[in-house]
CSV table of C-alpha atoms in Angstrom, one decimal:
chain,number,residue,atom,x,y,z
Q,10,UNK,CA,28.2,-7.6,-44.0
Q,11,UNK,CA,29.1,-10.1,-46.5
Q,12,UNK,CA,28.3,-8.4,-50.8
Q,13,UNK,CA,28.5,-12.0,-51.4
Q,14,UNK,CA,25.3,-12.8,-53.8
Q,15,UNK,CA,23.2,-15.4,-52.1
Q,16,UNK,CA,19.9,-15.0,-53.2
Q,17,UNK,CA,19.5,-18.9,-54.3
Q,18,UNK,CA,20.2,-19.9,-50.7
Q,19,UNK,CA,18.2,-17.4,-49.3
Q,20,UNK,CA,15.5,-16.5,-50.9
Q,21,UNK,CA,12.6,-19.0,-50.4
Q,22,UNK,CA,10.5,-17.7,-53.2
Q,23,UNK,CA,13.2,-19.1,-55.4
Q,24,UNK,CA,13.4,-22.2,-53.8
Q,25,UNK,CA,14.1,-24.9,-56.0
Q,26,UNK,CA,14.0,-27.3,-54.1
Q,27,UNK,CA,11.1,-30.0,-55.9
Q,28,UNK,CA,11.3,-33.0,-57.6
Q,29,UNK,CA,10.0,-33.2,-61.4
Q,30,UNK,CA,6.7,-34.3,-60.0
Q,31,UNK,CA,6.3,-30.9,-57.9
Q,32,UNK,CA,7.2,-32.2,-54.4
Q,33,UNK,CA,9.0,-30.3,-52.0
Q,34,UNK,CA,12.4,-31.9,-50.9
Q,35,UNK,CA,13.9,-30.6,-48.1
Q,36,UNK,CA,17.7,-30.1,-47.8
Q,37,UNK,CA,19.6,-32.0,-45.1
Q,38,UNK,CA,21.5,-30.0,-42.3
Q,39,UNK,CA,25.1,-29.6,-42.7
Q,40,UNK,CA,26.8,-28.4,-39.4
Q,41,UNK,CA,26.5,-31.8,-37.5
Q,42,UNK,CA,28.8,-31.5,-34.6
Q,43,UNK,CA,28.0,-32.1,-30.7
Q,44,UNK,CA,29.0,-30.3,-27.2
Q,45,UNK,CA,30.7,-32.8,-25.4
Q,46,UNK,CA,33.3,-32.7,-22.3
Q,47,UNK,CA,36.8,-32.7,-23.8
Q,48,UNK,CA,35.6,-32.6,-27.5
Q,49,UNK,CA,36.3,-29.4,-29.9
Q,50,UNK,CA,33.3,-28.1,-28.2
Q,51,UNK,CA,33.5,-27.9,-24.3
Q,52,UNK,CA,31.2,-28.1,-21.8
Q,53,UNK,CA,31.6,-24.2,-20.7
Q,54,UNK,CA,28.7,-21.8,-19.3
Q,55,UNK,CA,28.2,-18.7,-21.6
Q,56,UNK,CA,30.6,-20.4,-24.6
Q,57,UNK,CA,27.4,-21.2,-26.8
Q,58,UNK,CA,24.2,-18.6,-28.6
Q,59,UNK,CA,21.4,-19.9,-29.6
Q,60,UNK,CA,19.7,-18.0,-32.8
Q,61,UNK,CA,16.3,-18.8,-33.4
Q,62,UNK,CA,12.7,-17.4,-35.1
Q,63,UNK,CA,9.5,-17.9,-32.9
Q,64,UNK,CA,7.9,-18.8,-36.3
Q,65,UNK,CA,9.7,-21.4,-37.0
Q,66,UNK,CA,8.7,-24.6,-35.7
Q,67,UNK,CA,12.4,-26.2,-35.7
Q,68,UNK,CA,13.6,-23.5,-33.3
Q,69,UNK,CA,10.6,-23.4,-31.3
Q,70,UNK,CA,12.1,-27.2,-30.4
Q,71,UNK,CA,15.2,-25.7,-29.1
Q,72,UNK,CA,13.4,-22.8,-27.1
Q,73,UNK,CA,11.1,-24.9,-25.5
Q,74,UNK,CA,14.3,-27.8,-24.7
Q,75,UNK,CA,16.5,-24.7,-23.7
Q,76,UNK,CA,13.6,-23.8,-20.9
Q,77,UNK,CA,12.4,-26.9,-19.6
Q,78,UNK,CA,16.7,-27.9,-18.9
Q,79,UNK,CA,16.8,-24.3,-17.4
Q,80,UNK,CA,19.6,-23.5,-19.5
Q,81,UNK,CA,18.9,-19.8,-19.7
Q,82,UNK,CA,21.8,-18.4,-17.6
Q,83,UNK,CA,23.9,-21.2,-19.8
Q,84,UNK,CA,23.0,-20.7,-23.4
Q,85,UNK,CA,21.6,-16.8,-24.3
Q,86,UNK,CA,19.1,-16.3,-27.1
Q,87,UNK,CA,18.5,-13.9,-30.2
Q,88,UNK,CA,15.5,-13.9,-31.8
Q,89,UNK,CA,15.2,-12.8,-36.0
Q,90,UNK,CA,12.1,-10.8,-37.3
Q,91,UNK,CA,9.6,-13.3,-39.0
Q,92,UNK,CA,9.6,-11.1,-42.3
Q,93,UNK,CA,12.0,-13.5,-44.0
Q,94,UNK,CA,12.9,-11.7,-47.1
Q,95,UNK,CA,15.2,-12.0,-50.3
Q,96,UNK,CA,18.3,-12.1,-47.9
Q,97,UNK,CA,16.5,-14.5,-45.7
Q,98,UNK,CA,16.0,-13.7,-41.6
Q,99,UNK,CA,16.4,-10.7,-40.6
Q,100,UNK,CA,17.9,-9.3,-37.6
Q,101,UNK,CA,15.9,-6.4,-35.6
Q,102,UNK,CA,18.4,-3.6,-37.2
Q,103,UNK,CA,17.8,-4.3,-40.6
Q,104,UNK,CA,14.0,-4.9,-39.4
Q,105,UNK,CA,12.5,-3.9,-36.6
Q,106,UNK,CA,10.3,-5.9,-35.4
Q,107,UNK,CA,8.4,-6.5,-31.8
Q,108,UNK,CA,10.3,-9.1,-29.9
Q,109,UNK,CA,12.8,-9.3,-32.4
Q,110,UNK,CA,16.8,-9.0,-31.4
Q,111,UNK,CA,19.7,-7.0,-32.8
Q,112,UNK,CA,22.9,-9.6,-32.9
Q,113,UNK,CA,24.5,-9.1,-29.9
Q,114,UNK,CA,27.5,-10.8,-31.3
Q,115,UNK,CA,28.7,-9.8,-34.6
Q,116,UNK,CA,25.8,-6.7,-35.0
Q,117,UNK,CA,25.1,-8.9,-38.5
Q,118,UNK,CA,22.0,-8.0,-41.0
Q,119,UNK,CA,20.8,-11.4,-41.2
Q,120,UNK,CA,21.5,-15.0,-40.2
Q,121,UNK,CA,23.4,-15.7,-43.5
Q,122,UNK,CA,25.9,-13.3,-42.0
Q,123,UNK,CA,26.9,-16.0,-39.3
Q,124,UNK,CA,26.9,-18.9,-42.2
Q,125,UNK,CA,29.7,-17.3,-44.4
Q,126,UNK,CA,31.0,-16.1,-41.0
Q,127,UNK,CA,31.4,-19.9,-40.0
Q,128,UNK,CA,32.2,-20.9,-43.7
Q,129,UNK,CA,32.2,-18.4,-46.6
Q,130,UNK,CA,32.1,-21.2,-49.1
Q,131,UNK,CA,28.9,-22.6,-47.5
Q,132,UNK,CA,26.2,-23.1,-50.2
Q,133,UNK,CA,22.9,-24.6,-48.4
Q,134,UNK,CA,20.5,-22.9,-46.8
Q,135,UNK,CA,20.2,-20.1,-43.7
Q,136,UNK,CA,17.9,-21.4,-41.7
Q,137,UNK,CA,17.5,-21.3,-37.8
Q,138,UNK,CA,18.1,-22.5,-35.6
Q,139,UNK,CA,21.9,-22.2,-35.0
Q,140,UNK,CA,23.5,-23.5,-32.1
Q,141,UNK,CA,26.6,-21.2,-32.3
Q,142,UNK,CA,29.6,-21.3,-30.2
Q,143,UNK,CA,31.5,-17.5,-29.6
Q,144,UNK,CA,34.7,-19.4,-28.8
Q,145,UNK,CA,35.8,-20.3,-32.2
Q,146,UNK,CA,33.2,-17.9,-33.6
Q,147,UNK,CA,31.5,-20.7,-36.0
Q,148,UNK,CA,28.6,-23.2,-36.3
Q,149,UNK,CA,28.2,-26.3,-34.0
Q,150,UNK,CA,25.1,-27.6,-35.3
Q,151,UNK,CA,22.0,-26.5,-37.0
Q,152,UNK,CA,19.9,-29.8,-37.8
Q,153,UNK,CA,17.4,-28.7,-34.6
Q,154,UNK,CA,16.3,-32.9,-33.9
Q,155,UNK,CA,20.4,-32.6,-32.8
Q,156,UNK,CA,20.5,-29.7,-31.0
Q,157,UNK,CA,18.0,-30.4,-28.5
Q,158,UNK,CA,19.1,-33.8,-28.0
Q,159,UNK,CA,22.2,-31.6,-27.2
Q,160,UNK,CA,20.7,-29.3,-24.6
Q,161,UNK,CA,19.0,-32.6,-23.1
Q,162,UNK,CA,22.0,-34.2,-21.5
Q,163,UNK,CA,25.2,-32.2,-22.3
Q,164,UNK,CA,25.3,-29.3,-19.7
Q,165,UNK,CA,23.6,-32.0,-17.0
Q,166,UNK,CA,26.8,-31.3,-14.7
Q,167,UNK,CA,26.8,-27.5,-14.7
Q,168,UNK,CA,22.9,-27.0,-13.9
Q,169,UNK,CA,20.4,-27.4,-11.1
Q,170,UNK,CA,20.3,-31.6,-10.5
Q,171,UNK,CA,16.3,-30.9,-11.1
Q,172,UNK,CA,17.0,-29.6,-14.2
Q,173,UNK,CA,19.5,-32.4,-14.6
Q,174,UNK,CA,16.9,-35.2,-13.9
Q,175,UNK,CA,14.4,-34.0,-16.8
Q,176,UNK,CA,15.5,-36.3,-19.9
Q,177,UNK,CA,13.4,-35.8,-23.0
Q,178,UNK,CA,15.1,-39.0,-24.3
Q,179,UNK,CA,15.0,-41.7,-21.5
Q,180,UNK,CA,16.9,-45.1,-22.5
Q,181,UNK,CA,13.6,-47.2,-21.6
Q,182,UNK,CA,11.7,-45.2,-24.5
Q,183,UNK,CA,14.0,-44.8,-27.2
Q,184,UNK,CA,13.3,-47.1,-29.7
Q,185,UNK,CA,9.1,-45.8,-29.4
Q,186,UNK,CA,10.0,-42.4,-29.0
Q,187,UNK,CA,12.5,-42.7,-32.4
Q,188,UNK,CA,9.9,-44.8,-34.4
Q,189,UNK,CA,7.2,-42.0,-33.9
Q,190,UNK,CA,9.7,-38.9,-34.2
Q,191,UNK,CA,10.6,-40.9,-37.5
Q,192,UNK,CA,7.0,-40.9,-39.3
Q,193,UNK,CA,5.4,-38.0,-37.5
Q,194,UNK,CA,8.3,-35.8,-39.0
Q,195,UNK,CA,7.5,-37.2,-42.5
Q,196,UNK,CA,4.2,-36.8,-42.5
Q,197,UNK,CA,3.1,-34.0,-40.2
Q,198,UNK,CA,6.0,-31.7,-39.0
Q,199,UNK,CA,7.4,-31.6,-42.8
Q,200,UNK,CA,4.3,-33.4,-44.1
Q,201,UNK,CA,2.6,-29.6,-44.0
Q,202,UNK,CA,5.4,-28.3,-45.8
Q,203,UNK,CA,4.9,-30.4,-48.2
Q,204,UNK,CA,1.3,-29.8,-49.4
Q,205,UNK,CA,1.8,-26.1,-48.8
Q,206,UNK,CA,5.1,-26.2,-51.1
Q,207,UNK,CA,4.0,-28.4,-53.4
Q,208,UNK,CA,4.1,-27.2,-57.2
Q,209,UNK,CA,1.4,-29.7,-59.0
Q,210,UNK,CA,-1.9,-30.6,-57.7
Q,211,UNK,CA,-0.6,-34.1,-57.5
Q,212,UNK,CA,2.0,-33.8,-55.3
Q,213,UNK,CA,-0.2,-31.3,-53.0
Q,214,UNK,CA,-3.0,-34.2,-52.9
Q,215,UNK,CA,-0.4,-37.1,-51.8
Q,216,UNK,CA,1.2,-35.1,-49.2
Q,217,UNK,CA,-2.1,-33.8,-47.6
Q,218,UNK,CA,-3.8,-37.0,-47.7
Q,219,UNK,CA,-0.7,-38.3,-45.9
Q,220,UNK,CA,-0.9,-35.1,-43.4
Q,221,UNK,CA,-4.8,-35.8,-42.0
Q,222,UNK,CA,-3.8,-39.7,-42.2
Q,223,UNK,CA,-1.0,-39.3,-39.8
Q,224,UNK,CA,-3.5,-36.6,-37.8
Q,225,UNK,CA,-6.1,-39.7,-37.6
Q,226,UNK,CA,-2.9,-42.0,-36.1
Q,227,UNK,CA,-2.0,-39.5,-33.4
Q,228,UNK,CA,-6.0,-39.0,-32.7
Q,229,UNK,CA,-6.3,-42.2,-31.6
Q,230,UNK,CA,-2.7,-42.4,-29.7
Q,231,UNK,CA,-3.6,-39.7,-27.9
Q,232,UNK,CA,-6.8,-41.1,-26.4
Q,233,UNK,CA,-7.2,-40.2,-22.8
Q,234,UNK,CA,-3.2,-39.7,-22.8
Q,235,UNK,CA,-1.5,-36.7,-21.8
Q,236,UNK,CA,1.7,-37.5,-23.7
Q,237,UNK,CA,2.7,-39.7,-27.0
Q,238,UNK,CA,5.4,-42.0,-25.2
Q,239,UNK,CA,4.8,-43.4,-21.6
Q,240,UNK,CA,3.3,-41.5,-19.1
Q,241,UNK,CA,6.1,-38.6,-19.5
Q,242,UNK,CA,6.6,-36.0,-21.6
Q,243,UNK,CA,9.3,-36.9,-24.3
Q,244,UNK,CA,11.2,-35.1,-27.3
Q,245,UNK,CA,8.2,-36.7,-29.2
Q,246,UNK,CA,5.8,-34.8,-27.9
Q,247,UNK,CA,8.1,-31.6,-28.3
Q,248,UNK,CA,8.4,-32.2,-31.8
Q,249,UNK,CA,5.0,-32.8,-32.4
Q,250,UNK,CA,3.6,-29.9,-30.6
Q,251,UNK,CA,5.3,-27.5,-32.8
Q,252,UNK,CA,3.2,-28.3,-35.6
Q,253,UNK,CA,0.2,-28.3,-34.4
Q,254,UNK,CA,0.2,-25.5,-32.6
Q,255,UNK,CA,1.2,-23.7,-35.9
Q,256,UNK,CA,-1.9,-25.8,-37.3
Q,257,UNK,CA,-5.4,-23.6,-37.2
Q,258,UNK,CA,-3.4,-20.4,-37.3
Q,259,UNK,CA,-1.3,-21.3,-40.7
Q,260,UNK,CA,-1.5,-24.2,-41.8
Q,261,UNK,CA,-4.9,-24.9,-42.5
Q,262,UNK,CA,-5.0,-21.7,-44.8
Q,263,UNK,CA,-1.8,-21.0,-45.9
Q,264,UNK,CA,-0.6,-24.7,-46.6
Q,265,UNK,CA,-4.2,-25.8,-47.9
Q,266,UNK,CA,-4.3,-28.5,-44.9
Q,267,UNK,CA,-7.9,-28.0,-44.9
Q,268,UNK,CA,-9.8,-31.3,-44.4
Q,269,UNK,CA,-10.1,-30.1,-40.2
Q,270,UNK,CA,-8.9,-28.1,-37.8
Q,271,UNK,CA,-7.3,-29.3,-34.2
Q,272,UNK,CA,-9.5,-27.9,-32.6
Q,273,UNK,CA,-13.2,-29.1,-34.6
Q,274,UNK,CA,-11.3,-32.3,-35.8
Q,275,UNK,CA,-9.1,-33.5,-33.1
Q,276,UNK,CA,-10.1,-33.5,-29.7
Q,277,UNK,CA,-7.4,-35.8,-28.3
Q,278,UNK,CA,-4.6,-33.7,-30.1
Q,279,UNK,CA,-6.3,-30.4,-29.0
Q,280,UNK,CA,-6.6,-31.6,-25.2
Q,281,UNK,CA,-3.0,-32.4,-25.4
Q,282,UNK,CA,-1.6,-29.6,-26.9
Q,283,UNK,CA,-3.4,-27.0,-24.8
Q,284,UNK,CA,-2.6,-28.8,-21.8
Q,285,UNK,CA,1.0,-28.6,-22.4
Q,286,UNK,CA,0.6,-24.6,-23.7
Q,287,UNK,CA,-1.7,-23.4,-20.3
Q,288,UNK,CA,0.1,-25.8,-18.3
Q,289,UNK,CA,4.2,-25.8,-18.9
Q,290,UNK,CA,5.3,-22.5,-19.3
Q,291,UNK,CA,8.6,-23.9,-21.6
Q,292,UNK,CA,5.8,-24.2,-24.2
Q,293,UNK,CA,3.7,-21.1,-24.0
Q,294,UNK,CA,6.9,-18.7,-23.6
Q,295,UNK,CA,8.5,-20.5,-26.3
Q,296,UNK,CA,5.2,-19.2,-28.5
Q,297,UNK,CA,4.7,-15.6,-30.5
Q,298,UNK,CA,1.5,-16.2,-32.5
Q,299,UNK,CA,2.6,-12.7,-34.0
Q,300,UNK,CA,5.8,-13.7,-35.2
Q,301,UNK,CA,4.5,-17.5,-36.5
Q,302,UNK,CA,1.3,-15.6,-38.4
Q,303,UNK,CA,3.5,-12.9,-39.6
Q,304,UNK,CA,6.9,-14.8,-41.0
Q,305,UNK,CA,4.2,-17.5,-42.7
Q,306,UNK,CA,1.8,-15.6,-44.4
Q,307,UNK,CA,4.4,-12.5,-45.4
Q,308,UNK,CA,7.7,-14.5,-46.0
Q,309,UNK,CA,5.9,-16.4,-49.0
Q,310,UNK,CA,4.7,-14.4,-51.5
Q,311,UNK,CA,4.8,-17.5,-54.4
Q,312,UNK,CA,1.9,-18.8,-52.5
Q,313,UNK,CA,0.7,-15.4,-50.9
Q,314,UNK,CA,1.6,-12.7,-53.2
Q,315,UNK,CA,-0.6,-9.7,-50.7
Q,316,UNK,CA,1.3,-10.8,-47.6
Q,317,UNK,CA,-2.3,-10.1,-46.0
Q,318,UNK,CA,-2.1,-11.7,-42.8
Q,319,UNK,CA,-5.3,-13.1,-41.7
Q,320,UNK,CA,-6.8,-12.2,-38.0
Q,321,UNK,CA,-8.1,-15.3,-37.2
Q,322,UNK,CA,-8.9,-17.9,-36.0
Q,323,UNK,CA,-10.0,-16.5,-32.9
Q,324,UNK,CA,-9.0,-17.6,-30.2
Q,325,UNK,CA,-5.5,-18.8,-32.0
Q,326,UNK,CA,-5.7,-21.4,-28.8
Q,327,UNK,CA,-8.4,-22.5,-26.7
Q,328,UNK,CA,-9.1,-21.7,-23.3
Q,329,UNK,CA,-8.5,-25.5,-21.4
């Protein structure tokens, strides 16, 4: 494995990644490519790997895409061990971990194995998860708001025409489903991130405010609704869920998002998102409570420095 000294890009207690006011800014993606009939990256069956961490909510997106399309004979999964460390994910060799993978591929130590594998001048971060394609032995995309628009239309000719039919992005919805991906992702999905990682007791009140204000919006859109956009479920909701079901279990401690919990604060967003966990099984698989406590509460010793992980709250979800 690469000697190459990354610790800057992979070590998220050295992030340094804040403004002069002590907000958390997070980096933009940087492999931005598409699979597309006839392009550089074919439409093929067993061509592309998915890597991903059940405790991170970006490639729980993809999981839960990847099952709902059916593309599990199609695109084959890895999963890291949550104990992100000074080299960033591990795989299961370097840490072994329940439910955690060896690479099958390239046997690598951790993800930023593949990243220097794809480019060994890349300088941004490792993060999952990485769409990979074993043709050309490199990166197609890692931004995950891409990657499941990917898995949402591009194998459609080469899987079950059910499978085919379910669109997480349907034309009549767009412009709704974009306009409440666009503030729910600032506010909520990296909204938690940036209370938890804020450095200055300003920049943790605006962003938490913002967090519980955003919480109060989706309260109310959720009213007697079982999903955000139309009367089907939508990448919205995807992208949504993975934060709140990350919500009582880590971020209300661990991120200080501790005005109320989903399920004592919420009960529109708590009946939604526990319908969708006991009743579509994309979501539920797609969920290790294990591996989201763990990688949270270890992997960020600047704001946990014991790495205790904390056994509640029991139940981590509700019974529907």
């Amino acid at each position: 494995m690469s000697s190459k000294d990354t610790t800057s890009q992979s070590d998220i207690s050295k992030m340094t990644a804040h403004g002069a006011d002590g907000s958390f800014k997070r980096a933009a993606s940087s492999f931005r490519n598409t699979i597309e009939k006839g392009g550089k990256f074919d439409v093929e069956k067993d061509r592309y790997h998915l890597y991903v961490s059940y405790a991170c909510p970006w490639a729980t997106r993809a999981l839960i895409v990847r099952k709902l399309k059916g593309l599990d004979e199609i695109i084959p999964v890895t999963v890291v061990s949550p104990r992100m460390g000074s080299n960033g994910w591990p795989f299961a060799n370097v840490d072994e971990f329940p439910g955690a993978d060896v690479d099958p591929l390239y046997n690598s130590e951790h993800v930023r194995d593949l990243y220097l594998k794809a480019d060994p001048d890349y300088s941004g971060r490792f993060t999952v998860p990485v769409l990979w394609d074993k043709k050309n032995h490199t990166i197609v995309n890692n931004e995950s708001s891409e990657i499941i628009r990917i898995l949402n239309t591009a194998f459609n000719d080469i899987i079950p025409a059910d499978k085919a039919a379910v669109d997480l992005y349907p034309q009549a919805h767009r412009t709704e489903i974009d306009e409440v991906n666009e503030w729910v992702y600032d506010t909520v999905n990296n909204g938690v991130y940036k209370s938890g990682f804020a450095t200055t007791q300003e920049a943790y009140e605006k962003a938490v405010v913002q967090v519980f204000k955003s919480l109060d919006r989706l309260e109310g859109l959720l009213q007697g609704k079982d999903y955000l956009v139309g009367d089907t479920l939508t990448e919205a909701d995807v992208r949504l869920w993975v934060t709140t079901i990350r919500f009582d279990p880590v971020y209300v401690g661990h991120f200080k998002c501790n005005f109320k919990t989903i399920r004592d604060g919420y009960p529109a967003i708590n009946t939604w998102m526990k319908k969708l966990y006991w009743n579509q099984p994309a979501f539920k698989d797609s969920t290790n409570f294990e591996h989201i406590k763990t990688h949270y509460y270890w992997s960020h010793p600047q704001i946990n420095p014991t790495r205790i992980v904390p056994s509640g709250p029991i139940p981590t979800i509700q019974e529907l």
